[in-house]
Coordinates of C-alpha atoms in Angstrom, one line a residue:
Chain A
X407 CA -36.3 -20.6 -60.9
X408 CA -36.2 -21.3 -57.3
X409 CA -33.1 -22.7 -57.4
X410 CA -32.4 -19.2 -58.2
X411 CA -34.3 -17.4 -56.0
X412 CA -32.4 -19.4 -53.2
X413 CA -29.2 -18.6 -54.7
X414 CA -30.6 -14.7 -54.4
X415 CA -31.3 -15.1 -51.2
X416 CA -28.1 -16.8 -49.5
X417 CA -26.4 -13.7 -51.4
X418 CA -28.5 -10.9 -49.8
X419 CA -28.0 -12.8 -46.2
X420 CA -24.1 -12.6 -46.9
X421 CA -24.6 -9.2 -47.9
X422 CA -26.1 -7.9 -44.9
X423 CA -23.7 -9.6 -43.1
X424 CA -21.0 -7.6 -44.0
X425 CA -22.5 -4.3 -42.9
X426 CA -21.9 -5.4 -39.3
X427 CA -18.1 -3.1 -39.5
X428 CA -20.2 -0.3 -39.8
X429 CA -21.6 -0.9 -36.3
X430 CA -18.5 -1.7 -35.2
X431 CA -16.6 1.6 -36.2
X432 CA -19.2 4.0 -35.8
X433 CA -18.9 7.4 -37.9
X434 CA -17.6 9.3 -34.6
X435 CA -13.9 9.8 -33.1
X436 CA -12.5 7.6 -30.6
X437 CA -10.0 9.4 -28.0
X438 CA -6.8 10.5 -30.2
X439 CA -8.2 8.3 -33.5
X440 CA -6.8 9.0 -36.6
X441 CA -8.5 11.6 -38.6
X442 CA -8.2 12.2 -42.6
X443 CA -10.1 15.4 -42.0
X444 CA -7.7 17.3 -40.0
X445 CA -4.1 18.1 -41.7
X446 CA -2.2 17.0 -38.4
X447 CA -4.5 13.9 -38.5
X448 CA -6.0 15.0 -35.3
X449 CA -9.1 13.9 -33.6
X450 CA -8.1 15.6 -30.4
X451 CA -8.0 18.8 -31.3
X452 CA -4.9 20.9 -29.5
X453 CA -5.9 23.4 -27.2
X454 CA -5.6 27.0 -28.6
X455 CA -2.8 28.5 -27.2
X456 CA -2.6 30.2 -23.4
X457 CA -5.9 28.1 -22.6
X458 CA -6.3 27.8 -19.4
X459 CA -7.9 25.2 -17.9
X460 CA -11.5 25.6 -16.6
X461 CA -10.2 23.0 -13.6
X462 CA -7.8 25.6 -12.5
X463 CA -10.9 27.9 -11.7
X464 CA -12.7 25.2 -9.6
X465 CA -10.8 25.4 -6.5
X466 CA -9.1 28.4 -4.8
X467 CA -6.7 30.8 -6.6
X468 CA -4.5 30.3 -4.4
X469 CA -4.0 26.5 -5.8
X470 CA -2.2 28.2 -8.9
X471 CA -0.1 30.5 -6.9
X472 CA 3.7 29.6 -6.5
X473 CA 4.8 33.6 -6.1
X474 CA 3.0 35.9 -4.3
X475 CA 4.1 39.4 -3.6
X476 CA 7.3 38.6 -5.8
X477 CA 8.3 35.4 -2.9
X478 CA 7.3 31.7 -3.3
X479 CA 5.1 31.5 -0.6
X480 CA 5.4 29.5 2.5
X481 CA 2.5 27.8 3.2
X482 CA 0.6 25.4 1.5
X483 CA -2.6 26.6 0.1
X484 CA -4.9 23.8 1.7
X485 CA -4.6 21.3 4.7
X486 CA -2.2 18.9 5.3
X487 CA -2.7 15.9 6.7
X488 CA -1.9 12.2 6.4
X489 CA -4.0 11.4 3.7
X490 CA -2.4 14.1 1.5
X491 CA 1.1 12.9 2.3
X492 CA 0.2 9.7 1.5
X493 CA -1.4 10.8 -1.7
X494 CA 1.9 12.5 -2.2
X495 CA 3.9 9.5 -1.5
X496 CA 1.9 8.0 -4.4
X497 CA 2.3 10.5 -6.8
X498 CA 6.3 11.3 -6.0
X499 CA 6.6 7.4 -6.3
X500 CA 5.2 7.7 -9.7
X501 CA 6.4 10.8 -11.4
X502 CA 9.5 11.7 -9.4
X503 CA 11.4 8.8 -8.2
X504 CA 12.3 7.4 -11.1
X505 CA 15.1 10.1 -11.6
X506 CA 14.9 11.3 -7.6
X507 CA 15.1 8.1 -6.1
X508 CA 12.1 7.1 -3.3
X509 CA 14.5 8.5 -0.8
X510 CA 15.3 11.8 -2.8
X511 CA 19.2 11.5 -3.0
X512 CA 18.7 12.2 -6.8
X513 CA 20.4 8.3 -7.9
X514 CA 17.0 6.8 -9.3
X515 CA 16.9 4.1 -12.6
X516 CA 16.7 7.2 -14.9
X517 CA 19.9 8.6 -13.3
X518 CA 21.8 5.6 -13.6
X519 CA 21.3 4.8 -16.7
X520 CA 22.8 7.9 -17.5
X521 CA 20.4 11.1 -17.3
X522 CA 22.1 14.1 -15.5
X523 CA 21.9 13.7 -11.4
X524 CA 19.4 15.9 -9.6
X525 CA 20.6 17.8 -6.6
X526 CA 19.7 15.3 -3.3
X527 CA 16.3 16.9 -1.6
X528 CA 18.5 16.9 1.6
X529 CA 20.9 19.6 0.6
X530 CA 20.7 22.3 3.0
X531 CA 19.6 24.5 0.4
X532 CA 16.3 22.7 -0.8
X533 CA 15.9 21.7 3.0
X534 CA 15.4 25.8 3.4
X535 CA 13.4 26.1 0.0
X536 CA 9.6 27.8 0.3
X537 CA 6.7 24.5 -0.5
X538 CA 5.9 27.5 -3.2
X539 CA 9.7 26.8 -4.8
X540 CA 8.5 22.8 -5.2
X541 CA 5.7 23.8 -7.3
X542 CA 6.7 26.2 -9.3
X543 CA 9.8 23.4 -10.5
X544 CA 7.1 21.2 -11.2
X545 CA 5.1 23.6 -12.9
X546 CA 7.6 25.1 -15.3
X547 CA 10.5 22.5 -15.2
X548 CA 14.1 23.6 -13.8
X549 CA 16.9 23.2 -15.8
X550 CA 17.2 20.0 -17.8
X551 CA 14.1 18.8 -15.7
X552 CA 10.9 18.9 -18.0
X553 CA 8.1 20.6 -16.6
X554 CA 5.9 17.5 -15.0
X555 CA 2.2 20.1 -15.4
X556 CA 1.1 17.7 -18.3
X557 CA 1.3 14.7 -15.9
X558 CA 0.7 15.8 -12.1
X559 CA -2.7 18.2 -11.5
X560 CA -2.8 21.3 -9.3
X561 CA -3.4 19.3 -5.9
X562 CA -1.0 16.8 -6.5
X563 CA 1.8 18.9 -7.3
X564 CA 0.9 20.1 -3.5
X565 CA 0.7 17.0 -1.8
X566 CA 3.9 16.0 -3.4
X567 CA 5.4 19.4 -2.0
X568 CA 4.0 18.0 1.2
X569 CA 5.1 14.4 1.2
X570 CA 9.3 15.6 -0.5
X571 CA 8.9 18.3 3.1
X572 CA 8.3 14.4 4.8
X573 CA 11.3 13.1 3.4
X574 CA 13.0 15.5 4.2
X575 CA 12.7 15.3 8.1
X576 CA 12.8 11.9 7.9
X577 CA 16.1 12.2 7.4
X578 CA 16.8 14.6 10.9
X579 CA 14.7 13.0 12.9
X580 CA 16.8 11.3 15.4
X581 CA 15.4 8.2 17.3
X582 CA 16.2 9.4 20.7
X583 CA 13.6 12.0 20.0
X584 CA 10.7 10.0 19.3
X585 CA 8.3 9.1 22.7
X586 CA 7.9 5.5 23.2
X587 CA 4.6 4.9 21.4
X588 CA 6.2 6.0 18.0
X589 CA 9.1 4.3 18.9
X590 CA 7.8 1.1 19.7
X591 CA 6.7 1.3 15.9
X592 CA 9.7 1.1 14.7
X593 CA 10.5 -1.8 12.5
X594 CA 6.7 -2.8 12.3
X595 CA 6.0 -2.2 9.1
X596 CA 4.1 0.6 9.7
X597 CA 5.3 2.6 6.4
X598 CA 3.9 0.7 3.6
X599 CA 6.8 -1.6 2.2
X600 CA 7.5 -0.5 -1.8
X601 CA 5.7 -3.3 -4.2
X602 CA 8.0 -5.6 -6.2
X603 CA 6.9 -5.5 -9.9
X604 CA 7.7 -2.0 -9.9
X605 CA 10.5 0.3 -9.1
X606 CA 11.7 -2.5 -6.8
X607 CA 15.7 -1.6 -8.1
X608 CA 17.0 -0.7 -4.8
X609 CA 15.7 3.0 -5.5
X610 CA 13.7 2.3 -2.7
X611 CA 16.1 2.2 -0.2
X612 CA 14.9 3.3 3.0
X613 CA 14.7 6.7 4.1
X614 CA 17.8 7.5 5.6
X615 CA 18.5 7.3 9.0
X616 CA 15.2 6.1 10.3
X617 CA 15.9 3.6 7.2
X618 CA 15.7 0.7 9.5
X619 CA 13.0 2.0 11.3
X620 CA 10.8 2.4 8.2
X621 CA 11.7 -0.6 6.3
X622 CA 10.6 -3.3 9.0
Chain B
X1061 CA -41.3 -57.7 -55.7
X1062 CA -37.7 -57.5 -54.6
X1063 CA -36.7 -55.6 -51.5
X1064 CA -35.3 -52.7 -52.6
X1065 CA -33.1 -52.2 -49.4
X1066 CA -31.2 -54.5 -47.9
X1067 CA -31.2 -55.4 -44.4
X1068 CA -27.4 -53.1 -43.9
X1069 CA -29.9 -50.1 -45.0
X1070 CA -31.2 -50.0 -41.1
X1071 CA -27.4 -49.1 -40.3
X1072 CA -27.2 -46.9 -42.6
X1073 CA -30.4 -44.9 -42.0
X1074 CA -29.5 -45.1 -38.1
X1075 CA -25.7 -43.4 -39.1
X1076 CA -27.3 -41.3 -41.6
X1077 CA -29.9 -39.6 -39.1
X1078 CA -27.1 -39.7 -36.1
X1079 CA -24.3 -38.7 -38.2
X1080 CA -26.4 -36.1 -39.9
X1081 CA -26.9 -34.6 -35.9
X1082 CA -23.3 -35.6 -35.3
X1083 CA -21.7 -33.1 -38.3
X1084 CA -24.7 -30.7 -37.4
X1085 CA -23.2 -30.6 -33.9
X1086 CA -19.2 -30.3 -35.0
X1087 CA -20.4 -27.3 -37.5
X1088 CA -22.0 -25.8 -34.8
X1089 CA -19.3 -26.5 -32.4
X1090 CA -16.3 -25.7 -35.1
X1091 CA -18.0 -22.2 -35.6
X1092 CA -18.2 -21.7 -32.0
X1093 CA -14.3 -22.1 -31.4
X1094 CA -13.7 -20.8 -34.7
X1095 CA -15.5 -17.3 -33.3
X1096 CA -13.5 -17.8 -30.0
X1097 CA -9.9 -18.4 -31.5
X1098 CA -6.6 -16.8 -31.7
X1099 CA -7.5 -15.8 -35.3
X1100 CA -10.5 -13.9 -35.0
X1101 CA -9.8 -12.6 -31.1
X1102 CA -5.9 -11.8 -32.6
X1103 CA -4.9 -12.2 -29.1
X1104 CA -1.3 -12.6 -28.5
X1105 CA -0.5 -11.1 -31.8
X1106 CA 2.4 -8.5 -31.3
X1107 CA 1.7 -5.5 -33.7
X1108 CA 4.4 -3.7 -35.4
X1109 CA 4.7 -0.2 -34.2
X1110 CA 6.5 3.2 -35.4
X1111 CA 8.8 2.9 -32.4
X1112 CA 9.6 -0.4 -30.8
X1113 CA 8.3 0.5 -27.3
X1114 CA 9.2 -2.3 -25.2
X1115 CA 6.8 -2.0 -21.8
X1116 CA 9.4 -4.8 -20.7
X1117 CA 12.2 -2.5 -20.4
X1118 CA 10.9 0.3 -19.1
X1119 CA 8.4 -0.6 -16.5
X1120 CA 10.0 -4.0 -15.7
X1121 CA 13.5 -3.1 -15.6
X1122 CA 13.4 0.8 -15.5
X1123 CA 10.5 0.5 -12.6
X1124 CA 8.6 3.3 -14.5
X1125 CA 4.6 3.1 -13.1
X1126 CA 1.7 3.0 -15.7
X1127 CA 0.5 5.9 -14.3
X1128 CA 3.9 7.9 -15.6
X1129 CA 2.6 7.4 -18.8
X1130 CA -1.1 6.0 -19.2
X1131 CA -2.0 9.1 -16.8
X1132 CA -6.1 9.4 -17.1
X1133 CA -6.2 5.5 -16.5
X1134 CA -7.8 6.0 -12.8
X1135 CA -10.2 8.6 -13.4
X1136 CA -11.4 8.1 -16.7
X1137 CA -12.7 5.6 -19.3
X1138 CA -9.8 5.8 -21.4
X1139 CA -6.6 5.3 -20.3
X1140 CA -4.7 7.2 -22.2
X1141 CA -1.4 7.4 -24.5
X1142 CA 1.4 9.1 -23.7
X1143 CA 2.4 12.7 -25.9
X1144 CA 5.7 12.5 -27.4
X1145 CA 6.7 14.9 -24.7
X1146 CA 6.6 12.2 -22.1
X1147 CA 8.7 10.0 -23.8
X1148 CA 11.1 13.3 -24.5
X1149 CA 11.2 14.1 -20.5
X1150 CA 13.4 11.2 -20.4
X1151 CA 14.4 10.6 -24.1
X1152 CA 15.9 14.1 -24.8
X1153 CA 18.5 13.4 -22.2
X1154 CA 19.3 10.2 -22.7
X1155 CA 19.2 7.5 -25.8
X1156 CA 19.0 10.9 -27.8
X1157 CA 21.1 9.6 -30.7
X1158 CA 19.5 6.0 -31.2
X1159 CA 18.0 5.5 -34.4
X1160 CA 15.3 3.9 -32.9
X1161 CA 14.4 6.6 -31.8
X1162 CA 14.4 9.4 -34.3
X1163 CA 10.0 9.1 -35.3
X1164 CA 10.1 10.1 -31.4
X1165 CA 12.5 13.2 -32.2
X1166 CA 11.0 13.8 -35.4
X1167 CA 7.7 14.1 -34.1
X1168 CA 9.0 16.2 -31.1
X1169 CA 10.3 18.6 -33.6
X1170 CA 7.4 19.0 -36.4
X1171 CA 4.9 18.7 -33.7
X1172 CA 3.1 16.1 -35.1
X1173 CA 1.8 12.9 -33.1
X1174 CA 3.6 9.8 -33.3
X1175 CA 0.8 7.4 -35.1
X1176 CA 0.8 4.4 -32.5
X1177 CA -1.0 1.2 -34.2
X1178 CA -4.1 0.9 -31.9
X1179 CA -3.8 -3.0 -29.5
X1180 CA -7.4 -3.3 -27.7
X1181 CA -10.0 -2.2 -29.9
X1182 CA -13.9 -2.9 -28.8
X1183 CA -16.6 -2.5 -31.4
X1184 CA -17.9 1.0 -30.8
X1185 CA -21.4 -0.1 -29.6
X1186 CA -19.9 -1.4 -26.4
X1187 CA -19.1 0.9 -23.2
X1188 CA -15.9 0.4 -21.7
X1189 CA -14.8 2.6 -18.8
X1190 CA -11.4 2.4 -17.1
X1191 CA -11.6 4.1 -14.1
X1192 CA -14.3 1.9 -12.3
X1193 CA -12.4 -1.5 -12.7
X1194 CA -9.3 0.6 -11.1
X1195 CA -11.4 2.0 -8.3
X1196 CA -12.8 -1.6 -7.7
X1197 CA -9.8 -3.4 -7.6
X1198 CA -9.4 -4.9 -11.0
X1199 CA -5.6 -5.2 -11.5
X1200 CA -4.6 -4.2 -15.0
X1201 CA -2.7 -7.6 -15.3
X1202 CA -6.1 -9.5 -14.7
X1203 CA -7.7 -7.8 -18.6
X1204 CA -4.1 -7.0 -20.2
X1205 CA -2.1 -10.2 -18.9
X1206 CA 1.8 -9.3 -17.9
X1207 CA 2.0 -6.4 -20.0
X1208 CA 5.6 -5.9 -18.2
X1209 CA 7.1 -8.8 -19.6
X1210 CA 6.2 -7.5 -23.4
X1211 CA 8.9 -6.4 -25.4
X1212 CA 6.3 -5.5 -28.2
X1213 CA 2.2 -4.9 -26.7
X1214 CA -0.5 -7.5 -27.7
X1215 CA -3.5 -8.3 -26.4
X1216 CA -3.9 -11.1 -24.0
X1217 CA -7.6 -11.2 -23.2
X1218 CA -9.9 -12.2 -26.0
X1219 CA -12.3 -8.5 -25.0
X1220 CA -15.4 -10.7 -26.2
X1221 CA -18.5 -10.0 -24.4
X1222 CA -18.5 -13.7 -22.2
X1223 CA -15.1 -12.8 -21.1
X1224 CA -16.8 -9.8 -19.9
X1225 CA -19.7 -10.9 -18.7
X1226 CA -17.7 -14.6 -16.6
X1227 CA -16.0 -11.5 -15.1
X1228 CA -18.9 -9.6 -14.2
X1229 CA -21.2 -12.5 -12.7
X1230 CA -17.9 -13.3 -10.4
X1231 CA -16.0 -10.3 -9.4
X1232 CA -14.3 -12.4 -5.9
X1233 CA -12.4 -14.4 -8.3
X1234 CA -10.5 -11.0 -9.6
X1235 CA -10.5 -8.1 -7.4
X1236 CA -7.5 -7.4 -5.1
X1237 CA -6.2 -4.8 -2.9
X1238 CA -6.2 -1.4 -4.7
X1239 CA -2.9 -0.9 -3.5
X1240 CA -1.9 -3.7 -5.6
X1241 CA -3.9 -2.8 -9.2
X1242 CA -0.6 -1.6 -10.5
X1243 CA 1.4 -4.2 -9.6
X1244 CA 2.1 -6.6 -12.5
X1245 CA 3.8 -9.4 -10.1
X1246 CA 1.1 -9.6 -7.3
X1247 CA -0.6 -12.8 -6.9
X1248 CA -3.3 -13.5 -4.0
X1249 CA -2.4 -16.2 -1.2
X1250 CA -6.0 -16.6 -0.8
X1251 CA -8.3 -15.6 -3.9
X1252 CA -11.2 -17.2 -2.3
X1253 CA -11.4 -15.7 1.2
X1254 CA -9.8 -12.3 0.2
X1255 CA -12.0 -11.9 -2.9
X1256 CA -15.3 -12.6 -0.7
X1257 CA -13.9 -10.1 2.0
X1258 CA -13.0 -7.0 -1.1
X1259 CA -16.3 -7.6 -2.7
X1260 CA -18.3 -6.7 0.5
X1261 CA -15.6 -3.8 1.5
X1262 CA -15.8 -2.0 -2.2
X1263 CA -19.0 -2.5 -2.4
X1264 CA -18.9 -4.7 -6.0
X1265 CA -22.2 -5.9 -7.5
X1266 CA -22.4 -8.2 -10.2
X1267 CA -23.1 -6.3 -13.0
X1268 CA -24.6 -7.7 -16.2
X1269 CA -27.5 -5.9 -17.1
X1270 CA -27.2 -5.3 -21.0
X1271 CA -27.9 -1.6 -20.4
X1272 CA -24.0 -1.3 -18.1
X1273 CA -22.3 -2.0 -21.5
X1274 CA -24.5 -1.5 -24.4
X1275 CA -26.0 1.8 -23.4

């Protein structure tokens, strides 16, 4: 009999053991978990089309605005200053350069491995384009170029616009017109060097004439 | 009246009551590592997914950031995996007749989501939260080991609650430049003096309160 009741015992103790999964996989969804109860096996639920974001209400209107009056506007709807173009930097390092190359010439990995070449940032013609015309191609996509609104928020896509309008005077800035204290940076290091690990193909090289001087 | 034991019966009492403690120990110990091993932790287990997404190829060699993909990583607990779109910004241009491929265009077309087999999994009583290791300087290599040398993801860290917690009790040993969290190769010169001068300038505590991840 006690025998038994020991037996008993050692059973219920395994028995409870093996309710710990429930704790472990609690009766509620997980970002994007599988779901039997929805037909497309959904947890996250899509958006019902035309949502618009409540973050795109937050901040100015004029965040959203590529067009206005019919023209891609001209100026940039907040601020700029170095911590945006850096910010930029970041982001166009991330989502752009892969296919634009970190010096925009349009030859990144993605190109060579055989996705169609971008037109180079320093054409005359993008040189001239409205910071309004940078945004909407993020936005909506251009071409064969996806649309990158999934991936980049409002304020990025503008401090990108910012930091691809660096690039491009980069380029036509000639050294004789610096004054001696920017000068006397040159070759210093002063412009963050790329990080091996990533994107460190050669993408990276330089930005054009002032290559040497950024590159230290 | 005979002597029922015989004088060897010391020995044997003395092995019997240390060996007893001995094998009590080894269970105890056995258990212990048996808990903490590759089997029950399935670290370093490569899992068999829909598409054979090697992170190896396209972050290593294609240079392709996290971020480009695992977009909410720095602002919020989860870090996100990538809609089929993202892998179609590239993949509709390029690779787009590889049979490798096709769940990725299949998907693409009927709209429904590519069923990636889940790596990291905590139980669901613990809090885990991205964006704070990020914004302090935790490197993604120091939890997910060189992710960009992984042809097929597994998990390298054993996500048990000491690992957590030898973290948490010394964040110097980890924390680096947040200029550097992305970067899979980085390694400090100096771990010691560097990681006592980022704990004071991000202002790191030691967390290990049971509340921070059992809330």
């Amino acid at each position: 009999m006690r025998a038994l009741r020991f037996a008993l015992l050692i059973v219920a103790v395994l028995l409870a053991s093996a309710c710990r999964q429930d704790m472990h996989d609690a009766p509620r969804y997980e970002p994007l978990e599988y779901s039997v109860f929805f037909d497309d096996h959904r947890a996250a639920r899509p958006a019902v089309e035309n949502t618009v974001s409540r973050s795109a209400f937050g901040e100015s209107p004029l965040l959203l605005q590529a067009r206005r009056d019919g023209r891609f506007v001209k100026v940039f709807p907040f601020e700029i200053d170095e911590a945006v173009i850096r910010r930029g930097q970041e982001r166009y390092n991330i989502y752009c350069s892969p296919c634009h190359a970190r010096t925009g010439l349009g030859d990144g990995m993605i190109v060579r491995r055989g996705y169609p070449q971008p037109p180079s940032f320093h054409d005359q013609r993008l040189k001239e384009a409205a910071p309004g015309y940078f945004f909407h191609v993020i936005t909506n996509g251009f071409g064969v170029m996806p649309s990158y609104a999934a991936q980049v928020p409002l304020r990025d896509r503008w401090a990108i616009t910012a930091y691809i309008r660096a690039l491009q005077l980069s380029r036509s800035t000639q050294v004789s017109s610096l004054d001696s204290s920017e000068k006397s940076k040159i070759g210093k290091g002063d412009v963050r060097e790329p990080k091996a690990g990533h994107g460190g193909h050669g993408n990276n090289a330089g930005h054009g004439e002032s290559g040497e001087a950024s590159h230290g | 009246m005979a002597q029922v034991f015989k004088p060897a019966a010391n020995t044997i009492a003395k092995l019997a009551v240390f060996g007893g403690a001995f094998f009590l120990a080894l269970a105890v110990w056995s258990l212990n590592e048996f808990n903490r091993s590759q089997y029950m932790t399935r670290t370093k287990v490569a899992r068999e997914q829909p598409v054979p997404f090697s992170h190896k190829h396209h972050n290593a060699e294609l240079g392709i950031d996290c971020r480009y993909c695992h977009t909410s990583v720095e602002t919020s607990a989860f870090a996100g995996i990538p809609p089929t779109q993202t892998c179609m910004n590239c993949h509709s241009q390029i690779w787009k007749d590889s049979p490798m491929l096709e769940p990725v265009r299949a998907s693409f077309a009927s709209n429904r989501s590519l069923e990636w087999v889940r790596v990291h999994d905590l139980p669901d009583f613990v809090y885990f939260n991205h964006s704070i290791h990020i914004h302090k300087g935790i490197g993604c290599v120091s939890c997910h080991g060189r992710v960009d040398q992984m042809n097929l993801t597994w998990q390298q860290s054993p996500l048990q609650m000491e690992w957590c917690l030898n973290c948490h009790r010394n964040p110097a040993a980890a924390v680096r430049p947040r200029e550097e969290v992305f970067n899979m190769a980085w390694k400090a010169e100096n771990q010691e003096e560097l990681g006592a001068r980022l704990v004071k300038a991000y202002n790191i505590e030691s967390r290990d309160d049971c509340s921070v991840c059992h809330r």
